């Protein structure tokens, strides 16, 4: 009888030892949204259309991301560069580029398929919106405002 | 000596294959389901062996052989997949890719490229070539529709040989030697061809791409919708590639006995008008002299009320013009509404005929299949400019010529294809009837009158040669075109043609655009006591009609006498027009109803062979526009008819009950010529002035083609073709503005100095809506003499003249 009670006390103390051990460690919870969680280097979040260091867009409107996308989230309409209106290197550029963020599953296939390294998945994960229309990211929203803004080296070669 | 057996049996990769004697090893493998990669060979042209991709090993032969050029022999043992063959194919691909830029991501061929596919299937996936690649300036523009990229070219010669063998226009050629060899036009000038779009579809790489489709879409973006081209009357089968409710391009749809795998450039590039910004979307009604937008209900109520009013005043006070642009179902409803409900016999689709012309007295169309043309050994064109009017038929004629057939042309001017013509019979304007009558008489044993022939302007020796060949020819064919039928000697031509028919010739009436044959089949022709289109216009000018109902036509520019149409318009209280755009007719009409195009409708159409083909709606069309059939059904309902059609199939079923033999895929071949046509042996009086001849051209600037930038560009500005001698005496230089006048009427056109028109004549291509040549023409005067003078640009805007753009 006493033996049994002693066993119960021991078990309780063993369990409480975990509580006391953790009680004095720093907490793992963060006060999101006041404080943002750090993500890993290869985290796949919001897309960016990157630029070369000279400011020309990397995207050539080839639509390989469109065909590889498993959730058919991307729309691209290509057009032809002219000397007066040189958007990307070479003959072709994307006149329109849209990603439906409601459809995107962040698999990163578009980044893998991209022959020029134009589309990259960045670290931004705050992608909620109040309307469906606001979840269709358009080309001005996707294109990085200055070379390297998307977090990738604008000098990198693919 | 015994005949060799008709078949040979050989072994390919261990499988015994029996094929007809003369088959190549490549075809034998294909029949056995064994895939051998290839680039240069296309089965519409003889093998060449240029790309070296189709290597196979044949036992007892020293080296690897190109299977496309090797004829299969009895007992051959071929291996197509042994390691040495695979190795050779792989190395050949590596060689081809040495100079290929591998810019697939920006290349329009990417995704449908044989080089990509075969590199994926047979290539090694790596290249040992680290040196600099061949470098050409690119892209190079070769005219309005073609873009050339010489770096991508693998020199398969398909495009060059297409121009030599299939089209006969030698549009593209090879230049330089060896490493620097390139495909191009001389001096990189704009390509001159009516079939250049086909080189884009047969190019196995992205060296030749389309300007209209440039960077528009990827193959995986497009839905291919089967349709039928509605430009000329041949009804070539096409794919409409649709991306996001927009037709991105038109491609040939293979139909071996019709257009095969080819399409003319009008069919391939003349589609941008479908999405023109100025398509009509709201009905227009004239109020206080102005056309104002209104609702469908108001417009339809107005038209129905006026039709009912006219019906009460008596039958036959309504005329219907047009129908060639509509489907069979629309035409069937058109006939039902106007014959059964409105009760008028005056329906006609033949807008552009002259009163009493031969066109109105004969059924239009080919009397045999298009595919039978290459079997003929003698082809006679009478007033039929085949490459301008029915270009795909020319490809069949070219095949016949290649098989040894003789080609003759009776025409008032030389044809573009003159170098394939055995005998040119360039007659004085209006003399075609006399020339053909002499030929018909001579075939039946009478001696031709050399003096009359010389007076008609043709060489009696050429006629004698033609007659001798006609007597001996296998399946001779005569193609009678619009020029001859609408000319002053139309009935004489038919009279002579009927006699040639009795002598064994097949007579084809090459007349009608779009679905003209279908319109005729569905009964859009004068009923008992009904007037033909020109009679309707003449009667309307006398105030005999209350309503003129015009569908899918532009009489203001198409009718061969602009003054006659203007008078008809003026004396008819209500003119209703269904059209896509506000045409010249629409601008003067009282009610304009926005309609849909062939790419926006389901239904069936007929071509010149009488072949019934189905079309599918590819795009929705502009919001607000309605199909012609739907508009007619609305009118029928307002006029008290209780019809209910649940779709085009039900209308087609009713049409089938009315027209026996109407089945999709069936042929409703028109009957042979039979009639009693008056012949007139007199030659038209010679004129000291210039005689005006007009004709259809493939590329023009009509209501649709002017809205297709590529076609409008190919057409160039409206022009008058003048012989250099006539031009010199009038001080005209090439490209200068010239005023062409008949009495008070005048047109200002660009002079084009060319020997393609004989001295004493000027030629004006029709179909330019901005400069309608029918203002110079008159129904009373089949042959028009004109005066021509050079003007300076400043005077061009003077009174009584039209300004050339």
PDB file of N, CA, C and O in Angstrom, chain B residues 142-208:
ATOM      1  N   UNK B 142      10.734  39.837 -93.418  1.00  0.00           N
ATOM      2  CA  UNK B 142      10.599  39.614 -94.874  1.00  0.00           C
ATOM      3  C   UNK B 142       9.171  39.947 -95.282  1.00  0.00           C
ATOM      4  O   UNK B 142       8.403  39.087 -95.666  1.00  0.00           O
ATOM      5  N   UNK B 143       8.787  41.191 -95.130  1.00  0.00           N
ATOM      6  CA  UNK B 143       7.449  41.595 -95.552  1.00  0.00           C
ATOM      7  C   UNK B 143       6.464  41.615 -94.410  1.00  0.00           C
ATOM      8  O   UNK B 143       6.835  41.585 -93.237  1.00  0.00           O
ATOM      9  N   UNK B 144       5.189  41.637 -94.783  1.00  0.00           N
ATOM     10  CA  UNK B 144       4.133  41.891 -93.808  1.00  0.00           C
ATOM     11  C   UNK B 144       3.845  40.711 -92.895  1.00  0.00           C
ATOM     12  O   UNK B 144       3.270  40.889 -91.839  1.00  0.00           O
ATOM     13  N   UNK B 145       4.170  39.516 -93.335  1.00  0.00           N
ATOM     14  CA  UNK B 145       3.733  38.372 -92.546  1.00  0.00           C
ATOM     15  C   UNK B 145       4.869  37.458 -92.102  1.00  0.00           C
ATOM     16  O   UNK B 145       4.669  36.638 -91.211  1.00  0.00           O
ATOM     17  N   UNK B 146       6.038  37.567 -92.703  1.00  0.00           N
ATOM     18  CA  UNK B 146       7.081  36.576 -92.449  1.00  0.00           C
ATOM     19  C   UNK B 146       8.260  37.188 -91.692  1.00  0.00           C
ATOM     20  O   UNK B 146       8.706  38.278 -92.016  1.00  0.00           O
ATOM     21  N   UNK B 147       8.740  36.457 -90.685  1.00  0.00           N
ATOM     22  CA  UNK B 147       9.927  36.871 -89.940  1.00  0.00           C
ATOM     23  C   UNK B 147      10.949  35.745 -90.041  1.00  0.00           C
ATOM     24  O   UNK B 147      10.622  34.581 -89.811  1.00  0.00           O
ATOM     25  N   UNK B 148      12.164  36.108 -90.415  1.00  0.00           N
ATOM     26  CA  UNK B 148      13.215  35.107 -90.642  1.00  0.00           C
ATOM     27  C   UNK B 148      14.264  35.186 -89.541  1.00  0.00           C
ATOM     28  O   UNK B 148      14.691  36.272 -89.150  1.00  0.00           O
ATOM     29  N   UNK B 149      14.669  34.020 -89.030  1.00  0.00           N
ATOM     30  CA  UNK B 149      15.765  33.932 -88.072  1.00  0.00           C
ATOM     31  C   UNK B 149      16.762  32.931 -88.639  1.00  0.00           C
ATOM     32  O   UNK B 149      16.563  31.720 -88.558  1.00  0.00           O
ATOM     33  N   UNK B 150      17.833  33.430 -89.230  1.00  0.00           N
ATOM     34  CA  UNK B 150      18.750  32.541 -89.956  1.00  0.00           C
ATOM     35  C   UNK B 150      19.580  31.686 -89.025  1.00  0.00           C
ATOM     36  O   UNK B 150      20.076  30.647 -89.408  1.00  0.00           O
ATOM     37  N   UNK B 151      19.761  32.124 -87.767  1.00  0.00           N
ATOM     38  CA  UNK B 151      20.562  31.317 -86.844  1.00  0.00           C
ATOM     39  C   UNK B 151      19.871  29.997 -86.512  1.00  0.00           C
ATOM     40  O   UNK B 151      20.515  28.988 -86.275  1.00  0.00           O
ATOM     41  N   UNK B 152      18.536  30.041 -86.486  1.00  0.00           N
ATOM     42  CA  UNK B 152      17.809  28.826 -86.102  1.00  0.00           C
ATOM     43  C   UNK B 152      17.714  27.824 -87.244  1.00  0.00           C
ATOM     44  O   UNK B 152      17.394  26.667 -87.017  1.00  0.00           O
ATOM     45  N   UNK B 153      17.949  28.290 -88.477  1.00  0.00           N
ATOM     46  CA  UNK B 153      17.731  27.452 -89.657  1.00  0.00           C
ATOM     47  C   UNK B 153      18.676  26.262 -89.661  1.00  0.00           C
ATOM     48  O   UNK B 153      19.870  26.401 -89.386  1.00  0.00           O
ATOM     49  N   UNK B 154      18.141  25.070 -89.970  1.00  0.00           N
ATOM     50  CA  UNK B 154      18.998  23.885 -90.079  1.00  0.00           C
ATOM     51  C   UNK B 154      19.173  23.467 -91.536  1.00  0.00           C
ATOM     52  O   UNK B 154      19.624  22.368 -91.824  1.00  0.00           O
ATOM     53  N   UNK B 155      18.780  24.337 -92.455  1.00  0.00           N
ATOM     54  CA  UNK B 155      18.962  24.125 -93.893  1.00  0.00           C
ATOM     55  C   UNK B 155      18.349  22.815 -94.379  1.00  0.00           C
ATOM     56  O   UNK B 155      19.009  22.004 -95.026  1.00  0.00           O
ATOM     57  N   UNK B 156      17.088  22.615 -94.056  1.00  0.00           N
ATOM     58  CA  UNK B 156      16.384  21.416 -94.532  1.00  0.00           C
ATOM     59  C   UNK B 156      15.835  21.632 -95.938  1.00  0.00           C
ATOM     60  O   UNK B 156      15.445  20.693 -96.595  1.00  0.00           O
ATOM     61  N   UNK B 157      15.729  22.882 -96.379  1.00  0.00           N
ATOM     62  CA  UNK B 157      15.263  23.274 -97.713  1.00  0.00           C
ATOM     63  C   UNK B 157      13.768  23.067 -97.936  1.00  0.00           C
ATOM     64  O   UNK B 157      13.296  23.158 -99.051  1.00  0.00           O
ATOM     65  N   UNK B 158      13.014  22.801 -96.867  1.00  0.00           N
ATOM     66  CA  UNK B 158      11.585  22.597 -97.080  1.00  0.00           C
ATOM     67  C   UNK B 158      10.912  23.833 -97.670  1.00  0.00           C
ATOM     68  O   UNK B 158      10.104  23.730 -98.583  1.00  0.00           O
ATOM     69  N   UNK B 159      11.253  25.016 -97.132  1.00  0.00           N
ATOM     70  CA  UNK B 159      10.575  26.234 -97.579  1.00  0.00           C
ATOM     71  C   UNK B 159      10.941  26.569 -99.016  1.00  0.00           C
ATOM     72  O   UNK B 159      10.093  26.988 -99.808  1.00  0.00           O
ATOM     73  N   UNK B 160      12.220  26.372 -99.363  1.00  0.00           N
ATOM     74  CA  UNK B 160      12.666  26.677-100.721  1.00  0.00           C
ATOM     75  C   UNK B 160      11.968  25.742-101.706  1.00  0.00           C
ATOM     76  O   UNK B 160      11.451  26.162-102.747  1.00  0.00           O
ATOM     77  N   UNK B 161      11.938  24.453-101.343  1.00  0.00           N
ATOM     78  CA  UNK B 161      11.321  23.477-102.235  1.00  0.00           C
ATOM     79  C   UNK B 161       9.802  23.637-102.292  1.00  0.00           C
ATOM     80  O   UNK B 161       9.176  23.314-103.295  1.00  0.00           O
ATOM     81  N   UNK B 162       9.192  24.146-101.216  1.00  0.00           N
ATOM     82  CA  UNK B 162       7.758  24.436-101.271  1.00  0.00           C
ATOM     83  C   UNK B 162       7.484  25.454-102.376  1.00  0.00           C
ATOM     84  O   UNK B 162       6.574  25.288-103.181  1.00  0.00           O
ATOM     85  N   UNK B 163       8.314  26.504-102.398  1.00  0.00           N
ATOM     86  CA  UNK B 163       8.141  27.537-103.428  1.00  0.00           C
ATOM     87  C   UNK B 163       8.381  27.018-104.830  1.00  0.00           C
ATOM     88  O   UNK B 163       7.760  27.470-105.789  1.00  0.00           O
ATOM     89  N   UNK B 164       9.301  26.046-104.944  1.00  0.00           N
ATOM     90  CA  UNK B 164       9.606  25.514-106.276  1.00  0.00           C
ATOM     91  C   UNK B 164       8.585  24.474-106.713  1.00  0.00           C
ATOM     92  O   UNK B 164       8.140  24.455-107.856  1.00  0.00           O
ATOM     93  N   UNK B 165       8.226  23.582-105.784  1.00  0.00           N
ATOM     94  CA  UNK B 165       7.468  22.393-106.179  1.00  0.00           C
ATOM     95  C   UNK B 165       5.965  22.584-105.967  1.00  0.00           C
ATOM     96  O   UNK B 165       5.176  22.233-106.834  1.00  0.00           O
ATOM     97  N   UNK B 166       5.579  23.126-104.834  1.00  0.00           N
ATOM     98  CA  UNK B 166       4.146  23.160-104.508  1.00  0.00           C
ATOM     99  C   UNK B 166       3.491  24.435-105.035  1.00  0.00           C
ATOM    100  O   UNK B 166       2.491  24.383-105.739  1.00  0.00           O
ATOM    101  N   UNK B 167       4.057  25.597-104.694  1.00  0.00           N
ATOM    102  CA  UNK B 167       3.398  26.855-105.047  1.00  0.00           C
ATOM    103  C   UNK B 167       3.846  27.392-106.397  1.00  0.00           C
ATOM    104  O   UNK B 167       3.105  28.078-107.075  1.00  0.00           O
ATOM    105  N   UNK B 168       5.086  27.084-106.775  1.00  0.00           N
ATOM    106  CA  UNK B 168       5.574  27.573-108.058  1.00  0.00           C
ATOM    107  C   UNK B 168       5.902  29.050-108.066  1.00  0.00           C
ATOM    108  O   UNK B 168       5.976  29.663-109.119  1.00  0.00           O
ATOM    109  N   UNK B 169       6.101  29.647-106.885  1.00  0.00           N
ATOM    110  CA  UNK B 169       6.388  31.081-106.868  1.00  0.00           C
ATOM    111  C   UNK B 169       7.834  31.409-106.501  1.00  0.00           C
ATOM    112  O   UNK B 169       8.216  32.576-106.507  1.00  0.00           O
ATOM    113  N   UNK B 170       8.628  30.390-106.169  1.00  0.00           N
ATOM    114  CA  UNK B 170      10.055  30.585-105.870  1.00  0.00           C
ATOM    115  C   UNK B 170      10.285  31.756-104.923  1.00  0.00           C
ATOM    116  O   UNK B 170      11.139  32.609-105.157  1.00  0.00           O
ATOM    117  N   UNK B 171       9.515  31.785-103.863  1.00  0.00           N
ATOM    118  CA  UNK B 171       9.555  32.959-102.983  1.00  0.00           C
ATOM    119  C   UNK B 171      10.843  33.018-102.174  1.00  0.00           C
ATOM    120  O   UNK B 171      11.410  34.089-101.993  1.00  0.00           O
ATOM    121  N   UNK B 172      11.327  31.892-101.679  1.00  0.00           N
ATOM    122  CA  UNK B 172      12.529  31.882-100.855  1.00  0.00           C
ATOM    123  C   UNK B 172      13.609  31.075-101.574  1.00  0.00           C
ATOM    124  O   UNK B 172      13.304  30.102-102.280  1.00  0.00           O
ATOM    125  N   UNK B 173      14.844  31.464-101.365  1.00  0.00           N
ATOM    126  CA  UNK B 173      15.951  30.787-102.044  1.00  0.00           C
ATOM    127  C   UNK B 173      17.112  30.638-101.071  1.00  0.00           C
ATOM    128  O   UNK B 173      17.192  31.342-100.068  1.00  0.00           O
ATOM    129  N   UNK B 174      18.038  29.739-101.419  1.00  0.00           N
ATOM    130  CA  UNK B 174      19.262  29.590-100.634  1.00  0.00           C
ATOM    131  C   UNK B 174      20.338  30.494-101.206  1.00  0.00           C
ATOM    132  O   UNK B 174      20.480  30.613-102.426  1.00  0.00           O
ATOM    133  N   UNK B 175      21.101  31.158-100.328  1.00  0.00           N
ATOM    134  CA  UNK B 175      22.181  32.040-100.778  1.00  0.00           C
ATOM    135  C   UNK B 175      23.488  31.631-100.106  1.00  0.00           C
ATOM    136  O   UNK B 175      23.479  31.004 -99.046  1.00  0.00           O
ATOM    137  N   UNK B 176      24.605  32.027-100.687  1.00  0.00           N
ATOM    138  CA  UNK B 176      25.954  31.750-100.175  1.00  0.00           C
ATOM    139  C   UNK B 176      26.235  30.250-100.142  1.00  0.00           C
ATOM    140  O   UNK B 176      25.442  29.444-100.616  1.00  0.00           O
ATOM    141  N   UNK B 177      27.392  29.911 -99.583  1.00  0.00           N
ATOM    142  CA  UNK B 177      27.848  28.526 -99.614  1.00  0.00           C
ATOM    143  C   UNK B 177      28.288  28.089 -98.220  1.00  0.00           C
ATOM    144  O   UNK B 177      28.667  28.916 -97.391  1.00  0.00           O
ATOM    145  N   UNK B 178      28.246  26.790 -98.008  1.00  0.00           N
ATOM    146  CA  UNK B 178      28.840  26.174 -96.830  1.00  0.00           C
ATOM    147  C   UNK B 178      28.331  26.770 -95.531  1.00  0.00           C
ATOM    148  O   UNK B 178      27.132  26.907 -95.317  1.00  0.00           O
ATOM    149  N   UNK B 179      29.290  27.120 -94.689  1.00  0.00           N
ATOM    150  CA  UNK B 179      29.029  27.642 -93.352  1.00  0.00           C
ATOM    151  C   UNK B 179      28.111  28.868 -93.384  1.00  0.00           C
ATOM    152  O   UNK B 179      27.337  29.116 -92.482  1.00  0.00           O
ATOM    153  N   UNK B 180      28.204  29.638 -94.496  1.00  0.00           N
ATOM    154  CA  UNK B 180      27.439  30.886 -94.557  1.00  0.00           C
ATOM    155  C   UNK B 180      26.100  30.736 -95.276  1.00  0.00           C
ATOM    156  O   UNK B 180      25.424  31.739 -95.515  1.00  0.00           O
ATOM    157  N   UNK B 181      25.751  29.491 -95.646  1.00  0.00           N
ATOM    158  CA  UNK B 181      24.506  29.293 -96.383  1.00  0.00           C
ATOM    159  C   UNK B 181      23.328  29.864 -95.600  1.00  0.00           C
ATOM    160  O   UNK B 181      23.237  29.675 -94.390  1.00  0.00           O
ATOM    161  N   UNK B 182      22.466  30.555 -96.300  1.00  0.00           N
ATOM    162  CA  UNK B 182      21.288  31.092 -95.630  1.00  0.00           C
ATOM    163  C   UNK B 182      20.102  31.059 -96.568  1.00  0.00           C
ATOM    164  O   UNK B 182      20.248  31.094 -97.784  1.00  0.00           O
ATOM    165  N   UNK B 183      18.917  30.973 -95.965  1.00  0.00           N
ATOM    166  CA  UNK B 183      17.668  31.071 -96.721  1.00  0.00           C
ATOM    167  C   UNK B 183      17.250  32.529 -96.667  1.00  0.00           C
ATOM    168  O   UNK B 183      17.310  33.162 -95.620  1.00  0.00           O
ATOM    169  N   UNK B 184      16.819  33.056 -97.791  1.00  0.00           N
ATOM    170  CA  UNK B 184      16.447  34.464 -97.803  1.00  0.00           C
ATOM    171  C   UNK B 184      15.710  34.777 -99.095  1.00  0.00           C
ATOM    172  O   UNK B 184      15.542  33.910 -99.944  1.00  0.00           O
ATOM    173  N   UNK B 185      15.306  36.026 -99.232  1.00  0.00           N
ATOM    174  CA  UNK B 185      14.820  36.506-100.519  1.00  0.00           C
ATOM    175  C   UNK B 185      15.952  37.329-101.115  1.00  0.00           C
ATOM    176  O   UNK B 185      16.830  37.785-100.376  1.00  0.00           O
ATOM    177  N   UNK B 186      15.955  37.555-102.434  1.00  0.00           N
ATOM    178  CA  UNK B 186      17.028  38.369-102.998  1.00  0.00           C
ATOM    179  C   UNK B 186      17.075  39.750-102.325  1.00  0.00           C
ATOM    180  O   UNK B 186      16.046  40.411-102.226  1.00  0.00           O
ATOM    181  N   UNK B 187      18.205  40.107-101.829  1.00  0.00           N
ATOM    182  CA  UNK B 187      18.433  41.403-101.161  1.00  0.00           C
ATOM    183  C   UNK B 187      17.495  41.622 -99.967  1.00  0.00           C
ATOM    184  O   UNK B 187      17.170  42.757 -99.627  1.00  0.00           O
ATOM    185  N   UNK B 188      17.054  40.519 -99.370  1.00  0.00           N
ATOM    186  CA  UNK B 188      16.177  40.596 -98.194  1.00  0.00           C
ATOM    187  C   UNK B 188      14.954  41.486 -98.451  1.00  0.00           C
ATOM    188  O   UNK B 188      14.497  42.228 -97.601  1.00  0.00           O
ATOM    189  N   UNK B 189      14.443  41.411 -99.669  1.00  0.00           N
ATOM    190  CA  UNK B 189      13.252  42.199 -99.995  1.00  0.00           C
ATOM    191  C   UNK B 189      12.016  41.511 -99.423  1.00  0.00           C
ATOM    192  O   UNK B 189      12.064  40.328 -99.115  1.00  0.00           O
ATOM    193  N   UNK B 190      10.914  42.241 -99.298  1.00  0.00           N
ATOM    194  CA  UNK B 190       9.680  41.590 -98.840  1.00  0.00           C
ATOM    195  C   UNK B 190       9.337  40.407 -99.743  1.00  0.00           C
ATOM    196  O   UNK B 190       9.464  40.492-100.960  1.00  0.00           O
ATOM    197  N   UNK B 191       8.933  39.323 -99.122  1.00  0.00           N
ATOM    198  CA  UNK B 191       8.672  38.111 -99.881  1.00  0.00           C
ATOM    199  C   UNK B 191       7.426  38.314-100.724  1.00  0.00           C
ATOM    200  O   UNK B 191       6.464  38.958-100.302  1.00  0.00           O
ATOM    201  N   UNK B 192       7.472  37.819-101.958  1.00  0.00           N
ATOM    202  CA  UNK B 192       6.306  37.946-102.853  1.00  0.00           C
ATOM    203  C   UNK B 192       5.704  36.574-103.062  1.00  0.00           C
ATOM    204  O   UNK B 192       6.218  35.767-103.831  1.00  0.00           O
ATOM    205  N   UNK B 193       4.632  36.318-102.373  1.00  0.00           N
ATOM    206  CA  UNK B 193       4.002  35.007-102.475  1.00  0.00           C
ATOM    207  C   UNK B 193       2.581  35.116-101.950  1.00  0.00           C
ATOM    208  O   UNK B 193       2.269  36.015-101.173  1.00  0.00           O
ATOM    209  N   UNK B 194       1.744  34.193-102.385  1.00  0.00           N
ATOM    210  CA  UNK B 194       0.397  34.116-101.823  1.00  0.00           C
ATOM    211  C   UNK B 194       0.276  32.926-100.895  1.00  0.00           C
ATOM    212  O   UNK B 194      -0.803  32.645-100.384  1.00  0.00           O
ATOM    213  N   UNK B 195       1.370  32.194-100.706  1.00  0.00           N
ATOM    214  CA  UNK B 195       1.303  30.946 -99.941  1.00  0.00           C
ATOM    215  C   UNK B 195       2.390  30.871 -98.886  1.00  0.00           C
ATOM    216  O   UNK B 195       2.713  29.792 -98.413  1.00  0.00           O
ATOM    217  N   UNK B 196       2.983  32.004 -98.510  1.00  0.00           N
ATOM    218  CA  UNK B 196       4.178  31.937 -97.689  1.00  0.00           C
ATOM    219  C   UNK B 196       3.860  31.446 -96.279  1.00  0.00           C
ATOM    220  O   UNK B 196       4.733  30.907 -95.593  1.00  0.00           O
ATOM    221  N   UNK B 197       2.619  31.579 -95.854  1.00  0.00           N
ATOM    222  CA  UNK B 197       2.236  31.076 -94.538  1.00  0.00           C
ATOM    223  C   UNK B 197       2.522  29.588 -94.387  1.00  0.00           C
ATOM    224  O   UNK B 197       2.812  29.113 -93.289  1.00  0.00           O
ATOM    225  N   UNK B 198       2.457  28.863 -95.499  1.00  0.00           N
ATOM    226  CA  UNK B 198       2.698  27.421 -95.416  1.00  0.00           C
ATOM    227  C   UNK B 198       4.141  27.108 -95.057  1.00  0.00           C
ATOM    228  O   UNK B 198       4.406  26.086 -94.427  1.00  0.00           O
ATOM    229  N   UNK B 199       5.075  27.969 -95.466  1.00  0.00           N
ATOM    230  CA  UNK B 199       6.468  27.695 -95.112  1.00  0.00           C
ATOM    231  C   UNK B 199       6.648  27.802 -93.605  1.00  0.00           C
ATOM    232  O   UNK B 199       7.499  27.125 -93.036  1.00  0.00           O
ATOM    233  N   UNK B 200       5.825  28.623 -92.956  1.00  0.00           N
ATOM    234  CA  UNK B 200       5.906  28.725 -91.497  1.00  0.00           C
ATOM    235  C   UNK B 200       5.449  27.415 -90.877  1.00  0.00           C
ATOM    236  O   UNK B 200       6.063  26.910 -89.939  1.00  0.00           O
ATOM    237  N   UNK B 201       4.362  26.850 -91.413  1.00  0.00           N
ATOM    238  CA  UNK B 201       3.882  25.614 -90.787  1.00  0.00           C
ATOM    239  C   UNK B 201       4.768  24.426 -91.100  1.00  0.00           C
ATOM    240  O   UNK B 201       4.808  23.486 -90.305  1.00  0.00           O
ATOM    241  N   UNK B 202       5.482  24.412 -92.223  1.00  0.00           N
ATOM    242  CA  UNK B 202       6.323  23.239 -92.502  1.00  0.00           C
ATOM    243  C   UNK B 202       7.758  23.424 -92.013  1.00  0.00           C
ATOM    244  O   UNK B 202       8.516  22.458 -92.024  1.00  0.00           O
ATOM    245  N   UNK B 203       8.140  24.609 -91.577  1.00  0.00           N
ATOM    246  CA  UNK B 203       9.503  24.817 -91.069  1.00  0.00           C
ATOM    247  C   UNK B 203       9.688  23.952 -89.818  1.00  0.00           C
ATOM    248  O   UNK B 203       8.924  24.076 -88.868  1.00  0.00           O
ATOM    249  N   UNK B 204      10.695  23.048 -89.794  1.00  0.00           N
ATOM    250  CA  UNK B 204      10.837  22.161 -88.632  1.00  0.00           C
ATOM    251  C   UNK B 204      11.522  22.835 -87.447  1.00  0.00           C
ATOM    252  O   UNK B 204      11.707  22.195 -86.411  1.00  0.00           O
ATOM    253  N   UNK B 205      11.910  24.081 -87.608  1.00  0.00           N
ATOM    254  CA  UNK B 205      12.498  24.855 -86.511  1.00  0.00           C
ATOM    255  C   UNK B 205      11.801  26.214 -86.501  1.00  0.00           C
ATOM    256  O   UNK B 205      10.835  26.413 -87.225  1.00  0.00           O
ATOM    257  N   UNK B 206      12.293  27.136 -85.717  1.00  0.00           N
ATOM    258  CA  UNK B 206      11.648  28.446 -85.662  1.00  0.00           C
ATOM    259  C   UNK B 206      12.316  29.465 -86.561  1.00  0.00           C
ATOM    260  O   UNK B 206      12.332  30.652 -86.255  1.00  0.00           O
ATOM    261  N   UNK B 207      12.855  29.014 -87.708  1.00  0.00           N
ATOM    262  CA  UNK B 207      13.545  29.959 -88.585  1.00  0.00           C
ATOM    263  C   UNK B 207      12.561  30.871 -89.290  1.00  0.00           C
ATOM    264  O   UNK B 207      12.849  32.032 -89.534  1.00  0.00           O
ATOM    265  N   UNK B 208      11.402  30.347 -89.649  1.00  0.00           N
ATOM    266  CA  UNK B 208      10.369  31.159 -90.283  1.00  0.00           C
ATOM    267  C   UNK B 208       9.188  31.217 -89.327  1.00  0.00           C
ATOM    268  O   UNK B 208       8.626  30.188 -88.960  1.00  0.00           O
TER     269      UNK B 208
END
